C-alpha positions in Angstrom: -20.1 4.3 -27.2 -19.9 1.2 -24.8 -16.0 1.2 -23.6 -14.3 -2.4 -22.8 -10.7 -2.9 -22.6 -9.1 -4.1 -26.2 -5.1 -5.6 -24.5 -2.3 -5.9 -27.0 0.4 -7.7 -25.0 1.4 -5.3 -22.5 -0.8 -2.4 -24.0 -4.5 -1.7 -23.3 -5.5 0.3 -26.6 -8.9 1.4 -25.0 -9.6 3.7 -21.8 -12.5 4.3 -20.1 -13.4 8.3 -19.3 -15.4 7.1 -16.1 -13.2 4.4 -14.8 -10.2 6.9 -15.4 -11.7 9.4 -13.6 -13.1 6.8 -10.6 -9.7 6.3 -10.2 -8.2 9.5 -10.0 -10.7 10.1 -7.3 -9.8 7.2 -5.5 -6.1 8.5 -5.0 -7.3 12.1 -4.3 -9.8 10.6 -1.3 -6.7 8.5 0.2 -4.7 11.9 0.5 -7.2 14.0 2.0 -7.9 11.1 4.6 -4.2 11.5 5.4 -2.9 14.4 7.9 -1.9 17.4 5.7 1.8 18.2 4.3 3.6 21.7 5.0 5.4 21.0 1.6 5.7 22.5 -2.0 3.3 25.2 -3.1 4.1 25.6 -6.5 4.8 22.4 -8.3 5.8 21.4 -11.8 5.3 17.5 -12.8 7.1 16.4 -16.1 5.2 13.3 -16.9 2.4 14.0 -15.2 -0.1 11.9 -16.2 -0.2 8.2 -15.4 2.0 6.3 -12.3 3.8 7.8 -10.3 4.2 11.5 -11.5 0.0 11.5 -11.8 0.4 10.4 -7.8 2.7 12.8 -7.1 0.7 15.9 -8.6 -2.0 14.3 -6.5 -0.1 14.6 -3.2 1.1 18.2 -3.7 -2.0 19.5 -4.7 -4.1 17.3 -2.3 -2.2 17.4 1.1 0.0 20.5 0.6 -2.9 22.3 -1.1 0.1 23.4 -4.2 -0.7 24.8 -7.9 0.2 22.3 -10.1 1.6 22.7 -13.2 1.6 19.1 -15.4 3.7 18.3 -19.0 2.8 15.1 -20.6 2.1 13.6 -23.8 -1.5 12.5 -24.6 -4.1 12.0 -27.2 -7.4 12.8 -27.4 -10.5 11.1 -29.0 -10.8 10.6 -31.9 -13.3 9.3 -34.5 -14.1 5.7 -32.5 -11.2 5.8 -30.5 -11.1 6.3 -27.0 -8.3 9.4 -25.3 -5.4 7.9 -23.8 -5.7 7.1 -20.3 -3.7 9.7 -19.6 -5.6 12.2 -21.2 -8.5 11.1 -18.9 -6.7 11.2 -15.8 -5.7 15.1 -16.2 -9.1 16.1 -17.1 -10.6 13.8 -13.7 -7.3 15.3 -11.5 -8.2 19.2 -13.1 -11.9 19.0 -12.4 -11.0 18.0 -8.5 -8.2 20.8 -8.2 -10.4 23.7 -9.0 -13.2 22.6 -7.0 -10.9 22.6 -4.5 -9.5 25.8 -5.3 -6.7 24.8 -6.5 -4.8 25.9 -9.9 -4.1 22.9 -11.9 -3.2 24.0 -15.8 -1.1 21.4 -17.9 0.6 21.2 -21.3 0.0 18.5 -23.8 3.7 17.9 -26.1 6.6 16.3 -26.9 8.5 17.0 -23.5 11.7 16.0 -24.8 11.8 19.5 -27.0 13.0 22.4 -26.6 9.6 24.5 -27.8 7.6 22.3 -24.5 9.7 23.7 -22.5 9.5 26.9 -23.3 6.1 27.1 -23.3 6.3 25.5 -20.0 8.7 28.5 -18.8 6.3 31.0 -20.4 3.2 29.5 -18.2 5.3 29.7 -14.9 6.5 33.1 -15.6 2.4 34.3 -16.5 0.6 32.1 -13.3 3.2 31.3 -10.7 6.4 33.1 -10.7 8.5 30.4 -9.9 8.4 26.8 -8.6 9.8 25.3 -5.5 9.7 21.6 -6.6 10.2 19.6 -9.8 9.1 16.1 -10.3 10.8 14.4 -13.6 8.8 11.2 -13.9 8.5 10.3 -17.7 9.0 7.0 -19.3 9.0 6.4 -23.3 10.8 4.2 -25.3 12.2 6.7 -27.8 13.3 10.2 -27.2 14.3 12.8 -30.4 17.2 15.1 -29.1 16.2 18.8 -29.3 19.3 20.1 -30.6 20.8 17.0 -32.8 17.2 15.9 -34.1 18.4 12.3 -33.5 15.8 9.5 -32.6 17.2 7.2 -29.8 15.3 4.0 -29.0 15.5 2.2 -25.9 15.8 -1.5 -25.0 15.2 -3.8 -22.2 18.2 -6.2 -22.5 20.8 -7.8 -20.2 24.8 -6.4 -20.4 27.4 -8.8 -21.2 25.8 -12.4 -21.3 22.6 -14.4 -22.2 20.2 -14.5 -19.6 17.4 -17.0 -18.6 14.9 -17.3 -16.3 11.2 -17.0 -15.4 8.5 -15.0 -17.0 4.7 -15.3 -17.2 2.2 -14.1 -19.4 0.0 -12.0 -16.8 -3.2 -12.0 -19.2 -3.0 -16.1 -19.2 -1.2 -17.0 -16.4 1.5 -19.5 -18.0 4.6 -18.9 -16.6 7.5 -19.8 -19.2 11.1 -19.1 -19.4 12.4 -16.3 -21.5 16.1 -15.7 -23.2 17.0 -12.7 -23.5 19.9 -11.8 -25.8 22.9 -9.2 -24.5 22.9 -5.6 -25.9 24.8 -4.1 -28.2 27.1 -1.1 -26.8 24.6 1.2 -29.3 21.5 -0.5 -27.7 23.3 0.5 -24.0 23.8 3.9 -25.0 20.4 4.2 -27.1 18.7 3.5 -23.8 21.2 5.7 -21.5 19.9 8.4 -23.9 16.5 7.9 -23.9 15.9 7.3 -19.9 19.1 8.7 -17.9 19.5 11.8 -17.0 20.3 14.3 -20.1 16.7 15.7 -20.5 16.4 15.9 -16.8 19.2 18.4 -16.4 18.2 20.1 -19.5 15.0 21.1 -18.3 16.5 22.3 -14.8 19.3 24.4 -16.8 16.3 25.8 -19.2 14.2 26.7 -15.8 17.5 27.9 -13.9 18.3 30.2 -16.6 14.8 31.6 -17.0 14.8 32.2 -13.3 11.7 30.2 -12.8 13.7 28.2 -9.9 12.5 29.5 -6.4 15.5 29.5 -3.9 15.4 26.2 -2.1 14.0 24.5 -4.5 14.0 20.8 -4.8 13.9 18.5 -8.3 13.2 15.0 -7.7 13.3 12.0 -10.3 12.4 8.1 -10.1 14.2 5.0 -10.4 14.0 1.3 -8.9 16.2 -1.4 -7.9 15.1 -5.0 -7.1 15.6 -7.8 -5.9 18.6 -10.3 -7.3 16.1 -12.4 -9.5 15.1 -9.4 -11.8 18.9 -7.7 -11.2 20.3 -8.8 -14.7 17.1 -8.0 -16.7 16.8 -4.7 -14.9 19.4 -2.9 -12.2 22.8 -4.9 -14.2 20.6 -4.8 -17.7 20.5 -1.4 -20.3 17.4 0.0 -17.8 19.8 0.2 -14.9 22.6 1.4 -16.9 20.6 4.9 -17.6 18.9 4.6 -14.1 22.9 4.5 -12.6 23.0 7.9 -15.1 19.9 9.7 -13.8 21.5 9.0 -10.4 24.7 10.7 -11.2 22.8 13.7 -12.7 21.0 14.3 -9.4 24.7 14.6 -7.8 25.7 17.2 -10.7 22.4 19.3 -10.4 22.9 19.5 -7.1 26.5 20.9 -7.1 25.1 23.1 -10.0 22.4 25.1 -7.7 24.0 25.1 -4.4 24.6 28.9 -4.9 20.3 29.0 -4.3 20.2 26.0 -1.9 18.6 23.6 -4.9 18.4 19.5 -4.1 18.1 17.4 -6.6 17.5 13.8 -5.3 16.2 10.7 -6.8 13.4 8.4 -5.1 14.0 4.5 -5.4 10.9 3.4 -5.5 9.2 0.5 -5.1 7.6 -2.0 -7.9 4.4 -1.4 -9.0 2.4 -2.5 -12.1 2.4 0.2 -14.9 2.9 -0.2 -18.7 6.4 -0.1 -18.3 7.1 -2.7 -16.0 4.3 -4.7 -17.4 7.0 -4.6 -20.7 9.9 -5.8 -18.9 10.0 -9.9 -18.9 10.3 -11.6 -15.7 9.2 -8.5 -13.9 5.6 -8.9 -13.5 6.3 -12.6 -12.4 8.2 -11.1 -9.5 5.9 -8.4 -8.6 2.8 -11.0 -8.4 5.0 -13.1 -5.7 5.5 -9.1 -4.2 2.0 -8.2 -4.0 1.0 -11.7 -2.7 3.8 -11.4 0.4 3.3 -7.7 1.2 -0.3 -7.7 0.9 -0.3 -10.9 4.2 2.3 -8.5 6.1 0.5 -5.2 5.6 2.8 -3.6 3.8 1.6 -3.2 0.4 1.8 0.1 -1.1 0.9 1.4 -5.0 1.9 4.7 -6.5 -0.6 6.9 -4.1 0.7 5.7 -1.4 4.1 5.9 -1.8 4.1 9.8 -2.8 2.2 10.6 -0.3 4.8 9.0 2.2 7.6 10.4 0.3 5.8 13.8 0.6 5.1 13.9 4.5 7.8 11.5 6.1 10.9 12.4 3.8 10.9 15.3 1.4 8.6 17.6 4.1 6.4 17.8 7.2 9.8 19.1 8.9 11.3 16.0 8.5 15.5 16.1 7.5 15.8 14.2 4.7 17.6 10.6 4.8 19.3 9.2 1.9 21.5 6.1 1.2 25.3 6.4 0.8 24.4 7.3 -2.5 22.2 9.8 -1.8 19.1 7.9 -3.2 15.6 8.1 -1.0 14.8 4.4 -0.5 11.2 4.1 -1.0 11.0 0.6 -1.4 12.5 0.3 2.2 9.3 -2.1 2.8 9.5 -4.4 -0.2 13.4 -4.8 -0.1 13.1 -6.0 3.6 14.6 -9.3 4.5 11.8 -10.7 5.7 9.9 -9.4 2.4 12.4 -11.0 0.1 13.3 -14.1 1.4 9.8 -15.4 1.3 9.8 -14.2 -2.8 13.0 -15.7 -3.3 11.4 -19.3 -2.5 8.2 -19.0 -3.9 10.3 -18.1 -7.0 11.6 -21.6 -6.7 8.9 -23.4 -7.0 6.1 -21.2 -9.1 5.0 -22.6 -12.2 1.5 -22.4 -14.1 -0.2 -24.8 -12.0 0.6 -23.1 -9.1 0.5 -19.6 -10.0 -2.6 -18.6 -8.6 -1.9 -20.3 -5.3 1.4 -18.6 -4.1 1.0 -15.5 -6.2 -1.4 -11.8 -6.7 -1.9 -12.9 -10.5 -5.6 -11.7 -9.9 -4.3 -8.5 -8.3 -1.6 -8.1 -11.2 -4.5 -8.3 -13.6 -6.9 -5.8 -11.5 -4.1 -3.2 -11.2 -2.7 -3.7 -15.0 -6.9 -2.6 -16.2 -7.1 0.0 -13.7 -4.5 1.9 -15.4 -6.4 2.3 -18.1 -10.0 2.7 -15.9 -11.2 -0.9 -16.1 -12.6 -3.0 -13.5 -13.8 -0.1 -10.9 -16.8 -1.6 -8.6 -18.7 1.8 -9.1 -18.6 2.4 -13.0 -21.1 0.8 -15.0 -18.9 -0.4 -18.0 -22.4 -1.4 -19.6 -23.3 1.9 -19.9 -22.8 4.0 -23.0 -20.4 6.9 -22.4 -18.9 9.9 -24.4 -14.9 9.4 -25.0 -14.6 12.7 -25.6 -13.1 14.8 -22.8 -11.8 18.2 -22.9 -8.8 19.3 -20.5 
């Protein structure tokens, strides 16, 4: 079949097998171009399979030549419908591992239960042993608890009071202004239990108690920040209420395996267009000033990048590692720079429609938000048919 991207809002319901996989390749080609990491060699990604956990199973495996063990949740073909893109990242990233000689296995389920993570436990115990680093990087809007068999649905949604401000339609480019209603005290906790830190520290307890953890070992999980203009939709809003939760959790796990010298830390990191953030009104708007300001001062980085600098200038590559008073590693050191910021805070001012395109990345915004899903690669032929089904 002949692939093109079919967008829903802030959802491509297509991927393309070959664009995928182009750019996969892509981030695997900017690691080995980099000097090599003495870092993890046994790794296990939770959420492994788009953003930032997909670029973080890269850099292990690619600069610290680690085994790579990835859970995610991702459909295959079917009928006339394309895999997720997901799907057709870990079949491109797998095919690359073992050429390399790497082992790269990964488990397709519902990470949030308890069965995925024992079969997850089960795997390590057969192939590795142990694991010396654990990434927790998913994002979903609804989570079932394991042991309650509750559903809990997240929302993106001030705390407190009404809030307006900027937003644009990134497929368009008419920038408009959004309300956004408070939430509810259910909607704050919904969220907290969806995206802080519970399933995080049950899969370290499940691991710990299996004896899968190697002494040492590190566990590492993702949040963000921003600026003040996005602060009440997203740091003071329900999202930052379960990010300030994943945060704590990192302080608890960390008391909890000090007897084996475990870390766990959590990597602030910068914005970056995903589905997720593509979801969040007034967020894109911001990151297309970003892109635009970072891009002139040379400091633009995406996911790839970002891990890979994580990998070899903070977490490894004998380097101690720094955190803020909070114990957070602040990745988005570059974008939260005065210097950055105050130029975003006054094209902020003054964007509208008419202007977009002259003081923002809109076109970038738009590039990055198809490449998720493998559009808009120079070297794939997207007029060429192409078999959606891929096997991992």
């Amino acid at each position: 079949m002949m692939i093109q991207p079919k967008i829903r809002g802030f959802i491509c319901t297509t991927a393309h097998p070959a664009g995928c996989a182009a750019n996969v390749y892509e981030q695997i080609e900017y690691v080995k171009s980099q000097p090599a990491v003495e870092g993890p060699k046994r790794v296990l990604v939770i959420g492994a399979s788009t953003g930032y956990g997909l670029a973080s199973r890269i850099a292990a495996a690619f600069s610290a030549n680690a085994a790579t063990l990835g859970v995610f949740f991702e459909k295959p073909s079917s009928d006339q419908r394309t895999a997720t893109a997901g799907w057709y990242n870990t079949a491109a990233f797998e095919k690359k591992a073992r050429e390399a000689g790497l082992y790269a296995k990964s488990i397709n389920g519902d990470a949030f239960s308890d069965a995925i993570k024992q079969e997850t436990i089960d795997t390590i115990k057969k192939d590795l042993g142990q694991v010396d680093l654990v990434v927790y990087s998913l994002a979903s809007p609804r989570r079932t608890h394991p042991k309650t068999g509750e559903t809990f649905t997240s929302v993106l949604k001030p705390i407190g009071k009404t809030y307006q401000n900027k937003t644009v339609n990134f497929h368009s480019g008419e920038v408009t202004t959004v309300t956004l209603e408070p939430a509810t005290d259910e909607e704050i906790q919904q969220t907290v239990n969806v995206m802080g830190g519970e399933d995080w520290s049950m899969w370290m307890h499940a691991l710990r108690d299996a004896g899968v953890l190697a002494d040492g070992i590190v566990t590492l999980a993702y949040s963000y920040i921003g600026p003040e203009v996005t602060k009440a939709v997203y740091r003071d809003g329900t999202i930052g209420r379960a990010k300030d939760d994943l945060e704590a959790t990192a302080h608890t796990l960390t008391r909890e395996m000090r007897e084996f010298g475990g870390k766990a830390y959590v990597s602030v990191n910068k914005a970056v267009v995903t589905q997720s953030s593509s979801a969040i009104p007034v967020v894109p708007l911001y990151i297309s000033l970003l892109f635009n300001v970072m891009k002139e001062k040379g400091l633009h980085e995406g996911c790839i990048e970002q891990m890979y600098r994580l990998f070899a200038n903070r977490l490894y590559g004998g380097h101690d590692v720094v955190a803020d008073e909070q114990g957070r590693i602040r990745m988005d050191d570059y974008e939260m720079r005065d210097d950055v910021q105050d130029i975003v805070s006054s094209l902020w001012q003054k964007v509208e429609t008419a202007n977009l395109e002259a003081l923002s990345d809109i076109k970038g915004y738009r590039s990055e938000f198809l490449k998720l899903f493998g559009f808009g690669l120079a070297d794939v032929d997207y007029e060429e048919d192409v078999d959606p089904n891929v096997s991992l």
